[in-house]
Every structure is written in structure tokens, then in C-alpha cells.
mmCIF file of C-alpha atoms and ligand atoms in Angstrom:
data_model
loop_
_atom_site.group_PDB
_atom_site.id
_atom_site.type_symbol
_atom_site.label_atom_id
_atom_site.label_comp_id
_atom_site.label_asym_id
_atom_site.label_seq_id
_atom_site.Cartn_x
_atom_site.Cartn_y
_atom_site.Cartn_z
ATOM 1 C CA VAL A 1 133.305 117.733 156.641
ATOM 2 C CA ILE A 2 133.738 114.278 157.375
ATOM 3 C CA ARG A 3 130.557 112.332 157.964
ATOM 4 C CA THR A 4 130.598 110.040 160.917
ATOM 5 C CA SER A 5 128.269 107.299 160.663
ATOM 6 C CA PRO A 6 125.442 106.877 163.241
ATOM 7 C CA TYR A 7 126.392 103.631 164.176
ATOM 8 C CA PRO A 8 129.990 103.765 165.738
ATOM 9 C CA SER A 9 132.500 101.176 165.225
ATOM 10 C CA GLY A 10 132.100 98.316 167.648
ATOM 11 C CA ALA A 11 128.683 99.143 168.331
ATOM 12 C CA SER A 12 126.115 96.178 167.973
ATOM 13 C CA ILE A 13 124.334 96.287 164.833
ATOM 14 C CA ASP A 14 120.696 96.617 164.472
ATOM 15 C CA SER A 15 119.924 94.310 160.987
ATOM 16 C CA GLU A 16 116.360 95.395 161.103
ATOM 17 C CA ARG A 17 117.223 99.075 160.866
ATOM 18 C CA LEU A 18 119.767 98.227 158.411
ATOM 19 C CA VAL A 19 116.881 96.498 156.197
ATOM 20 C CA LEU A 20 114.522 99.221 156.675
ATOM 21 C CA ASP A 21 117.276 101.766 155.543
ATOM 22 C CA ILE A 22 118.243 99.633 152.406
ATOM 23 C CA GLU A 23 114.778 99.477 151.420
ATOM 24 C CA ALA A 24 114.414 103.353 151.730
ATOM 25 C CA ALA A 25 117.749 103.338 149.717
ATOM 26 C CA CYS A 26 115.947 102.025 146.678
ATOM 27 C CA SER A 27 114.180 105.328 145.832
ATOM 28 C CA ASN A 28 117.705 107.014 145.361
ATOM 29 C CA VAL A 29 118.985 104.277 143.479
ATOM 30 C CA HIS A 30 116.746 102.796 141.002
ATOM 31 C CA ARG A 31 116.003 105.984 139.690
ATOM 32 C CA TYR A 32 119.642 106.074 138.065
ATOM 33 C CA THR A 33 120.418 102.643 138.001
ATOM 34 C CA SER A 34 119.639 99.419 135.905
ATOM 35 C CA HIS A 35 117.915 96.419 137.360
ATOM 36 C CA THR A 36 120.588 94.017 136.423
ATOM 37 C CA PRO A 37 119.584 90.491 135.127
ATOM 38 C CA LEU A 38 120.013 87.386 137.394
ATOM 39 C CA ILE A 39 121.602 84.929 134.634
ATOM 40 C CA ARG A 40 121.515 81.345 134.647
ATOM 41 C CA ALA A 41 124.657 79.655 134.135
ATOM 42 C CA PRO A 42 124.149 75.849 132.810
ATOM 43 C CA TYR A 43 127.960 74.887 132.728
ATOM 44 C CA LEU A 44 128.128 76.049 136.487
ATOM 45 C CA ASP A 45 124.762 74.135 137.482
ATOM 46 C CA ARG A 46 126.326 70.923 135.963
ATOM 47 C CA LEU A 47 129.528 71.567 138.023
ATOM 48 C CA ILE A 48 127.986 71.628 141.191
ATOM 49 C CA ARG A 49 124.722 69.757 140.216
ATOM 50 C CA GLY A 50 122.972 72.372 141.657
ATOM 51 C CA GLU A 51 121.458 75.940 140.332
ATOM 52 C CA VAL A 52 123.665 78.731 139.710
ATOM 53 C CA HIS A 53 122.343 82.318 139.553
ATOM 54 C CA LEU A 54 124.841 85.303 138.524
ATOM 55 C CA LYS A 55 124.042 89.135 139.276
ATOM 56 C CA ALA A 56 125.196 90.738 136.386
ATOM 57 C CA GLU A 57 126.174 94.031 138.012
ATOM 58 C CA CYS A 58 128.858 94.499 135.503
ATOM 59 C CA LEU A 59 125.921 95.551 133.329
ATOM 60 C CA GLN A 60 125.109 98.743 135.611
ATOM 61 C CA PRO A 61 125.694 102.333 133.516
ATOM 62 C CA THR A 62 129.261 102.641 135.526
ATOM 63 C CA GLY A 63 130.138 98.821 135.194
ATOM 64 C CA SER A 64 130.006 97.995 138.585
ATOM 65 C CA PHE A 65 127.468 97.800 141.689
ATOM 66 C CA LYS A 66 129.589 100.765 143.405
ATOM 67 C CA ILE A 67 127.191 103.162 141.983
ATOM 68 C CA ARG A 68 124.424 101.974 144.449
ATOM 69 C CA GLY A 69 125.997 103.318 147.468
ATOM 70 C CA ALA A 70 127.494 106.110 146.005
ATOM 71 C CA LEU A 71 124.195 107.469 144.843
ATOM 72 C CA HIS A 72 122.323 106.429 148.359
ATOM 73 C CA ALA A 73 124.869 108.427 150.467
ATOM 74 C CA MET A 74 125.204 111.433 148.129
ATOM 75 C CA SER A 75 121.578 111.754 147.947
ATOM 76 C CA GLN A 76 121.446 112.055 151.668
ATOM 77 C CA LEU A 77 124.451 114.560 151.419
ATOM 78 C CA ARG A 78 122.360 116.745 148.732
ATOM 79 C CA ALA A 79 119.398 116.659 150.753
ATOM 80 C CA SER A 80 121.245 118.396 154.034
ATOM 81 C CA GLY A 81 122.563 120.721 151.408
ATOM 82 C CA GLN A 82 126.070 119.392 150.295
ATOM 83 C CA GLN A 83 127.323 120.385 146.833
ATOM 84 C CA ASP A 84 130.826 118.924 146.965
ATOM 85 C CA VAL A 85 132.103 115.433 147.570
ATOM 86 C CA VAL A 86 135.506 113.668 147.602
ATOM 87 C CA ALA A 87 136.279 110.048 147.411
ATOM 88 C CA PHE A 88 139.139 107.894 147.347
ATOM 89 C CA SER A 89 138.768 104.836 145.119
ATOM 90 C CA SER A 90 140.636 102.204 143.155
ATOM 91 C CA GLY A 91 138.292 103.024 140.269
ATOM 92 C CA ASN A 92 134.858 101.710 140.638
ATOM 93 C CA HIS A 93 133.586 103.585 143.477
ATOM 94 C CA GLY A 94 135.196 106.741 141.995
ATOM 95 C CA ILE A 95 132.974 106.075 138.768
ATOM 96 C CA GLY A 96 130.001 105.750 140.800
ATOM 97 C CA VAL A 97 130.496 108.793 142.819
ATOM 98 C CA ALA A 98 131.175 110.786 139.606
ATOM 99 C CA TYR A 99 127.847 109.069 138.197
ATOM 100 C CA ALA A 100 126.091 110.350 141.243
ATOM 101 C CA ALA A 101 127.648 113.710 140.993
ATOM 102 C CA HIS A 102 126.238 114.114 137.396
ATOM 103 C CA CYS A 103 122.774 112.656 138.464
ATOM 104 C CA LEU A 104 122.570 114.917 141.486
ATOM 105 C CA ASN A 105 123.769 118.176 140.015
ATOM 106 C CA MET A 106 126.949 118.015 142.851
ATOM 107 C CA ARG A 107 130.864 118.319 142.256
ATOM 108 C CA ALA A 108 133.110 115.441 142.858
ATOM 109 C CA THR A 109 136.950 114.948 143.045
ATOM 110 C CA ILE A 110 138.229 111.449 143.074
ATOM 111 C CA VAL A 111 141.654 110.381 144.500
ATOM 112 C CA VAL A 112 142.697 107.165 142.559
ATOM 113 C CA PRO A 113 146.056 105.195 142.285
ATOM 114 C CA SER A 114 148.489 106.101 139.515
ATOM 115 C CA ASP A 115 148.335 102.729 138.209
ATOM 116 C CA ILE A 116 144.402 102.716 137.790
ATOM 117 C CA PRO A 117 143.220 100.901 134.736
ATOM 118 C CA ARG A 118 142.891 103.289 131.750
ATOM 119 C CA ALA A 119 139.141 101.999 131.276
ATOM 120 C CA LYS A 120 138.302 103.326 134.901
ATOM 121 C CA LEU A 121 140.366 106.770 134.650
ATOM 122 C CA ALA A 122 138.106 107.316 131.312
ATOM 123 C CA LYS A 123 134.988 107.030 132.762
ATOM 124 C CA ILE A 124 135.405 109.060 135.810
ATOM 125 C CA ARG A 125 136.967 111.593 133.406
ATOM 126 C CA SER A 126 134.087 111.378 130.908
ATOM 127 C CA LEU A 127 131.348 111.982 133.847
ATOM 128 C CA GLY A 128 132.936 115.464 134.625
ATOM 129 C CA ALA A 129 134.622 114.759 138.004
ATOM 130 C CA ASP A 130 138.232 115.930 138.683
ATOM 131 C CA VAL A 131 140.738 113.744 139.523
ATOM 132 C CA VAL A 132 143.789 113.505 141.912
ATOM 133 C CA PHE A 133 146.587 110.691 141.709
ATOM 134 C CA TYR A 134 148.525 108.847 144.586
ATOM 135 C CA ASP A 135 151.235 106.510 144.805
ATOM 136 C CA ARG A 136 149.748 103.053 146.213
ATOM 137 C CA GLU A 137 153.207 102.364 147.814
ATOM 138 C CA ARG A 138 153.924 105.778 149.128
ATOM 139 C CA GLU A 139 150.868 107.866 150.004
ATOM 140 C CA SER A 140 147.885 107.464 152.028
ATOM 141 C CA ARG A 141 144.732 108.214 150.152
ATOM 142 C CA GLU A 142 142.761 108.943 153.037
ATOM 143 C CA ALA A 143 145.258 111.350 154.101
ATOM 144 C CA ILE A 144 145.048 113.107 150.669
ATOM 145 C CA ALA A 145 141.139 112.990 150.384
ATOM 146 C CA THR A 146 141.166 114.631 154.134
ATOM 147 C CA ALA A 147 143.367 117.299 153.168
ATOM 148 C CA LEU A 148 141.599 118.030 150.110
ATOM 149 C CA CYS A 149 138.483 118.630 152.443
ATOM 150 C CA ALA A 150 140.085 120.410 154.996
ATOM 151 C CA HIS A 151 139.583 123.984 153.704
ATOM 152 C CA THR A 152 136.345 123.210 151.616
ATOM 153 C CA GLU A 153 132.782 122.193 152.556
ATOM 154 C CA ALA A 154 133.262 119.098 150.900
ATOM 155 C CA SER A 155 132.272 115.600 152.284
ATOM 156 C CA ILE A 156 134.137 112.555 152.143
ATOM 157 C CA VAL A 157 132.100 109.509 150.592
ATOM 158 C CA LYS A 158 133.590 106.359 151.598
ATOM 159 C CA PRO A 159 133.887 103.500 149.442
ATOM 160 C CA TYR A 160 132.557 100.803 151.846
ATOM 161 C CA ASP A 161 132.844 101.558 155.920
ATOM 162 C CA ASP A 162 129.782 103.779 156.061
ATOM 163 C CA TRP A 163 126.132 103.003 157.041
ATOM 164 C CA ASP A 164 124.791 104.780 153.898
ATOM 165 C CA THR A 165 126.933 103.055 151.605
ATOM 166 C CA ILE A 166 126.337 99.894 153.029
ATOM 167 C CA ALA A 167 122.474 100.276 152.842
ATOM 168 C CA GLY A 168 123.124 101.454 149.122
ATOM 169 C CA GLN A 169 124.718 98.286 148.397
ATOM 170 C CA GLY A 170 122.125 96.524 149.989
ATOM 171 C CA THR A 171 119.658 97.524 147.320
ATOM 172 C CA CYS A 172 121.269 94.652 144.994
ATOM 173 C CA GLY A 173 119.453 92.403 147.569
ATOM 174 C CA VAL A 174 116.677 93.718 147.176
ATOM 175 C CA GLU A 175 116.659 92.956 143.404
ATOM 176 C CA ILE A 176 117.888 89.545 143.862
ATOM 177 C CA LYS A 177 114.981 88.658 146.104
ATOM 178 C CA GLU A 178 112.590 89.800 143.833
ATOM 179 C CA GLN A 179 114.225 87.956 141.068
ATOM 180 C CA LEU A 180 114.659 84.792 142.534
ATOM 181 C CA SER A 181 111.616 82.347 143.172
ATOM 182 C CA LEU A 182 113.751 79.804 145.026
ATOM 183 C CA THR A 183 115.654 79.969 148.434
ATOM 184 C CA PRO A 184 118.982 80.499 148.099
ATOM 185 C CA ASP A 185 121.567 78.171 149.795
ATOM 186 C CA SER A 186 124.762 80.185 149.577
ATOM 187 C CA LEU A 187 125.938 83.964 148.329
ATOM 188 C CA LEU A 188 129.244 84.397 147.110
ATOM 189 C CA VAL A 189 130.022 87.855 147.327
ATOM 190 C CA CYS A 190 133.131 89.734 145.296
ATOM 191 C CA THR A 191 134.715 91.448 148.530
ATOM 192 C CA GLY A 192 137.425 94.186 148.989
ATOM 193 C CA GLY A 193 136.222 96.040 152.175
ATOM 194 C CA GLY A 194 133.254 94.356 152.699
ATOM 195 C CA GLY A 195 130.217 96.848 151.916
ATOM 196 C CA PHE A 196 128.778 94.696 149.195
ATOM 197 C CA ALA A 197 128.493 91.802 151.315
ATOM 198 C CA ALA A 198 127.265 93.671 154.201
ATOM 199 C CA GLY A 199 124.286 95.279 152.397
ATOM 200 C CA THR A 200 123.419 92.532 149.821
ATOM 201 C CA GLY A 201 123.971 89.755 152.872
ATOM 202 C CA THR A 202 121.670 91.576 155.676
ATOM 203 C CA TYR A 203 118.728 92.000 153.083
ATOM 204 C CA LEU A 204 118.941 88.428 151.959
ATOM 205 C CA ARG A 205 119.548 86.851 155.035
ATOM 206 C CA ARG A 206 116.302 88.547 156.329
ATOM 207 C CA TYR A 207 114.247 86.419 154.160
ATOM 208 C CA TYR A 208 116.790 83.288 153.937
ATOM 209 C CA PRO A 209 117.836 83.090 157.691
ATOM 210 C CA GLU A 210 119.635 79.901 156.778
ATOM 211 C CA LEU A 211 121.850 81.749 153.802
ATOM 212 C CA SER A 212 125.555 81.131 153.665
ATOM 213 C CA ILE A 213 127.036 84.505 152.828
ATOM 214 C CA ILE A 214 130.644 83.800 151.565
ATOM 215 C CA THR A 215 133.019 86.743 151.045
ATOM 216 C CA ALA A 216 135.248 85.800 147.712
ATOM 217 C CA GLU A 217 138.819 87.616 147.828
ATOM 218 C CA PRO A 218 142.060 86.941 145.903
ATOM 219 C CA GLU A 219 144.329 84.870 147.341
ATOM 220 C CA GLY A 220 146.960 86.482 149.872
ATOM 221 C CA TRP A 221 144.338 89.355 150.152
ATOM 222 C CA ASP A 222 141.933 87.064 152.036
ATOM 223 C CA ASP A 223 141.461 89.187 155.361
ATOM 224 C CA HIS A 224 137.840 88.289 155.812
ATOM 225 C CA LEU A 225 138.443 84.753 155.706
ATOM 226 C CA GLN A 226 141.331 85.299 158.256
ATOM 227 C CA SER A 227 139.225 87.797 160.262
ATOM 228 C CA PHE A 228 136.119 85.597 160.532
ATOM 229 C CA GLN A 229 138.267 82.785 161.817
ATOM 230 C CA VAL A 230 139.807 84.619 164.689
ATOM 231 C CA GLY A 231 136.607 86.695 165.292
ATOM 232 C CA LYS A 232 138.542 90.154 165.092
ATOM 233 C CA ARG A 233 139.609 92.505 162.365
ATOM 234 C CA SER A 234 142.961 91.488 160.909
ATOM 235 C CA ALA A 235 144.994 92.446 158.188
ATOM 236 C CA ALA A 236 145.766 89.775 155.416
ATOM 237 C CA ALA A 237 149.966 89.220 154.589
ATOM 238 C CA ALA A 238 149.131 91.161 151.269
ATOM 239 C CA THR A 239 152.685 90.592 150.380
ATOM 240 C CA THR A 240 151.822 89.189 146.544
ATOM 241 C CA ALA A 241 150.201 90.816 144.046
ATOM 242 C CA SER A 242 146.865 90.305 142.472
ATOM 243 C CA ILE A 243 145.063 91.131 139.120
ATOM 244 C CA CYS A 244 142.040 91.800 141.121
ATOM 245 C CA ASP A 245 142.671 95.688 141.497
ATOM 246 C CA GLY A 246 139.417 96.387 143.071
ATOM 247 C CA LEU A 247 139.988 94.165 145.738
ATOM 248 C CA LEU A 248 142.949 95.175 147.391
ATOM 249 C CA ALA A 249 141.824 96.356 150.770
ATOM 250 C CA PRO A 250 144.071 95.041 153.345
ATOM 251 C CA GLU A 251 141.750 94.335 156.164
ATOM 252 C CA PRO A 252 137.993 94.547 156.425
ATOM 253 C CA GLY A 253 136.323 97.961 157.294
ATOM 254 C CA GLU A 254 135.241 98.666 160.995
ATOM 255 C CA ILE A 255 131.445 98.777 160.408
ATOM 256 C CA THR A 256 131.246 96.091 157.726
ATOM 257 C CA PHE A 257 132.919 93.842 159.776
ATOM 258 C CA VAL A 258 130.502 94.093 162.580
ATOM 259 C CA VAL A 259 128.092 93.261 159.998
ATOM 260 C CA ASN A 260 129.264 90.530 158.271
ATOM 261 C CA GLN A 261 130.190 88.609 161.547
ATOM 262 C CA HIS A 262 126.744 89.410 162.723
ATOM 263 C CA ASN A 263 125.460 87.657 159.717
ATOM 264 C CA ARG A 264 127.776 84.816 160.107
ATOM 265 C CA ALA A 265 129.564 85.383 157.028
ATOM 266 C CA GLN A 266 132.385 82.935 155.830
ATOM 267 C CA GLY A 267 135.126 83.409 153.571
ATOM 268 C CA MET A 268 137.143 81.972 150.577
ATOM 269 C CA SER A 269 139.929 83.159 148.267
ATOM 270 C CA ALA A 270 140.943 82.105 144.883
ATOM 271 C CA SER A 271 144.184 82.538 142.761
ATOM 272 C CA ASP A 272 144.590 84.761 139.716
ATOM 273 C CA ASP A 273 144.603 81.666 137.633
ATOM 274 C CA LEU A 274 141.351 80.691 138.580
ATOM 275 C CA VAL A 275 140.218 84.341 138.131
ATOM 276 C CA ARG A 276 141.334 84.079 134.569
ATOM 277 C CA ARG A 277 139.506 81.157 134.240
ATOM 278 C CA ALA A 278 136.452 82.547 135.356
ATOM 279 C CA MET A 279 136.654 85.733 133.179
ATOM 280 C CA LYS A 280 137.350 83.514 130.081
ATOM 281 C CA LEU A 281 134.449 81.116 131.153
ATOM 282 C CA ILE A 282 131.635 83.714 131.752
ATOM 283 C CA TRP A 283 132.773 85.459 128.330
ATOM 284 C CA GLU A 284 132.599 82.423 126.229
ATOM 285 C CA GLN A 285 129.466 80.856 127.988
ATOM 286 C CA LEU A 286 127.566 84.245 128.368
ATOM 287 C CA GLY A 287 129.344 86.756 126.325
ATOM 288 C CA VAL A 288 129.785 88.984 129.509
ATOM 289 C CA GLY A 289 133.125 90.688 130.042
ATOM 290 C CA LEU A 290 134.084 90.946 133.472
ATOM 291 C CA GLU A 291 137.072 92.588 135.255
ATOM 292 C CA PRO A 292 139.048 90.394 137.404
ATOM 293 C CA SER A 293 137.371 91.468 140.696
ATOM 294 C CA GLY A 294 134.195 90.892 139.180
ATOM 295 C CA ALA A 295 135.293 87.226 138.631
ATOM 296 C CA ILE A 296 136.459 86.478 142.038
ATOM 297 C CA GLY A 297 133.205 85.216 143.137
ATOM 298 C CA VAL A 298 132.779 82.545 140.272
ATOM 299 C CA ALA A 299 136.590 81.552 140.618
ATOM 300 C CA SER A 300 135.912 80.601 144.370
ATOM 301 C CA LEU A 301 133.161 78.632 143.141
ATOM 302 C CA LEU A 302 135.592 76.921 140.655
ATOM 303 C CA ALA A 303 138.049 76.292 143.705
ATOM 304 C CA GLN A 304 135.894 74.138 145.539
ATOM 305 C CA PRO A 305 132.882 73.288 143.491
ATOM 306 C CA GLU A 306 132.165 70.365 145.999
ATOM 307 C CA ARG A 307 131.594 72.625 148.637
ATOM 308 C CA PHE A 308 128.451 73.731 146.884
ATOM 309 C CA SER A 309 127.025 70.327 145.555
ATOM 310 C CA GLU A 310 123.502 70.331 145.193
ATOM 311 C CA GLN A 311 123.108 73.884 145.990
ATOM 312 C CA ILE A 312 121.335 77.164 144.913
ATOM 313 C CA VAL A 313 123.998 79.526 144.933
ATOM 314 C CA VAL A 314 123.820 83.339 144.078
ATOM 315 C CA ILE A 315 127.103 84.884 142.612
ATOM 316 C CA THR A 316 127.746 88.412 142.043
ATOM 317 C CA LEU A 317 129.348 89.611 138.800
ATOM 318 C CA SER A 318 130.554 92.847 140.153
ATOM 319 C CA GLY A 319 132.161 94.486 137.762
ATOM 320 C CA GLY A 320 133.701 94.784 134.143
ATOM 321 C CA ASN A 321 135.445 97.790 134.026
ATOM 322 C CA VAL A 322 138.920 96.562 132.329
ATOM 323 C CA ASP A 323 141.330 97.565 129.741
ATOM 324 C CA ARG A 324 140.931 95.715 126.633
ATOM 325 C CA ASP A 325 144.733 94.493 126.666
ATOM 326 C CA ARG A 326 144.306 93.208 130.235
ATOM 327 C CA PHE A 327 141.162 91.643 129.275
ATOM 328 C CA ASP A 328 142.510 89.594 126.384
ATOM 329 C CA GLU A 329 145.777 88.687 127.987
ATOM 330 C CA ALA A 330 143.620 87.193 131.167
ATOM 331 C CA LEU A 331 141.906 85.258 128.573
ATOM 332 C CA ASN A 332 144.902 84.184 126.700
ATOM 333 C CA LEU A 333 146.593 83.020 129.837
ATOM 334 C CA ALA A 334 143.678 81.137 131.166
ATOM 335 C CA ARG A 335 144.088 77.449 131.730
HETATM 336 C C1 PLP B 401 134.412 95.225 141.037
HETATM 337 C C2 PLP B 401 134.368 95.210 142.492
HETATM 338 N N1 PLP B 401 133.915 94.101 142.976
HETATM 339 C C3 PLP B 401 133.926 94.260 144.436
HETATM 340 C C4 PLP B 401 134.404 95.290 145.183
HETATM 341 C C5 PLP B 401 134.787 95.220 146.854
HETATM 342 O O1 PLP B 401 133.500 95.775 147.204
HETATM 343 P P1 PLP B 401 133.229 96.032 149.085
HETATM 344 O O2 PLP B 401 134.693 96.983 149.055
HETATM 345 O O3 PLP B 401 131.949 96.743 149.227
HETATM 346 O O4 PLP B 401 133.756 94.729 149.601
HETATM 347 C C6 PLP B 401 134.773 96.281 144.459
HETATM 348 C C7 PLP B 401 135.421 97.488 145.352
HETATM 349 O O5 PLP B 401 135.871 98.240 144.717
HETATM 350 C C8 PLP B 401 134.950 96.177 142.681
HETATM 351 O O6 PLP B 401 135.313 97.373 142.455
#
């Protein structure tokens, strides 16, 4: 069973409806997640002569925000009698789905790339999910997941391009709104397929209509930046490798792009060098360990601090699932 969204691609987006769905998602999400802290970052404050607030989603029980969308989408499936789910994931969505399956008493199979970081694989397995590997270069993870569902009653839980997943990710925006007493100027969101930006961005823009929502992506994988510039979904060159293993979606999702475009989101990108510098900075200043994908927002601020001069900026620290040797290597190479 492949669920289809009640909001087909290309349809205009009802933001008010999405805000209501995000608020409704809170009861499914908050029971099993942490209200992660919004951390002050004095070094970054000085850099932009403003205020930087870091939403530490790396401190979720699964090490990333992805648990939010998985919990909400799977709660809906559970309520309609589904027991089995399949997900394809670079890692963090798979951990989220495995955790949600554990919480909701469901069975999960996760399709992951064969080069998945060991830390991510270990977490998926420790939560009791089955794992199927695919080759990033030669195989389609969507096709494998679809084939796994073909003869079963299982449903696919999509990583970003799904209304319920987006509504679940938006619950992060609800917390930021509660935690922040000031009006933010900019929100920098770590972005792959655009679900986190769509959910959290829509919720915060409801209360802060002037807010700039900025998708942060690795250099060479800046498909959101390029798509916003030409006004339609476009694929990035994606010819270079990046250490941000969670952000290698070659183009924005269909639904996520309509939502992000509606919110007048803009795009930024940062090099792997800046990602390493951001990981080192956040570790040394705050004692928080980030995976490369979780540091791309801070890296984008470091790329163009003058763009945020005197602003109040919220940045997501979206994940912290990184192998110890990769983390040490990134900090050693950081310049
Ligand atoms: C740590 C981390 N940050 C950000 C993202 C991107 O999320 P989205 O696909 O909703 O843009 C991912 C996706 O897997 C991720 O693992």
C-alpha cells in the first residue's frame, strides 16, 4: 500500500490547514520525543552582532529531528489498522521509523545505502527494525521499497515528500515559538528534500510573517537554491561528493517545494570545509556533537555572516549521528 497525499503535487497549499495539522501532530509526537533546548551561541552572536539561537534536534532520543515526521505519519497509519511499514532512508529517517515502530508496536523494514554510517545502522538495528541494503550508484531505493510492499500490506513512510511527515516535522516550529521570546528575522534549516523547512517554516511564518526561511545545503547539492531562483523544481549538479550524507537528495520534493516556495524560502549552501569548521566550533563552544548534515545551517552562517548582520537568527542543529572516527577526522581537518 503506497499512501498518497491528500494534497497532490502542483496543487496550491493551504497554509492554515498545515498549521492546524502541525498543532494536531503535537499529541502524536511529544509523547515520545524531547522538547530539545534552544541554545544560545555567544561566539556566533558576536560574529553577526546579533543573536543566534540553536535548536538542538541532535538531542532527540534518535539523534535527529526525523523522529517527528515518522511518529506522526505512522500514528495515522496505526490508527487506520496498519501494522507493517517500509522506509527508504540515508539513515536518520530510518532510525526515526524504527523508533516509531517500537513506540507504536509496529514492524518496520528500512532500505539503507550500503555505505550508511555505522552509528546509524547500529541504531536502526538496536530498535528492532529489519534492514535491506542498496547501492547508491546502481539501484533505486524507491523501487526496492515498492517491491518490498508489493506482496504485503505494508505502507511506505516517505522521508520528506508527504503531508503527514511535513506536519510532524513542523512540531519543531511549535517548540521554537514557545521557547523564543523575540521575533526572529531568519530561520536557517538543514535541508535535503525540504520537509523540515516546509513544516517548521510554515508554522513559524504563521506567527512571524516577515521571517526569512533559508534552506541550507551542501555545495554542489544546492537544488533548493537553484529551484527557488528559476521558480521550478530543478536538480543540482550533484557531481561532487559531500560529507553531509543525510543531505544528498538531488532535487526538492514535489509537495515540499510547493510549500517552501509559497513561504518565499531562499537557499544557501556551504562547503565541506565550513561544515567541518561548524562541527568543531559547536563542539568546542557548546560541547554538542553534530553530524555533518546537522552542521550545515551553522556552516551557512559562517559562509556569509554579513548577510545576517544584527539579526535574530534561529538555526537548526538537525542531527548528531556520526561515527566517532569521522567526527574526529572532521575536527582534525577543520580550518
Ligand atoms: C541530520 C539531517 N538534517 C537534515 C535533513 C534533511 O531533511 P529534509 O529531507 O526534511 O530536508 C536530514 C535528512 O535525512 C538529516 O538526516
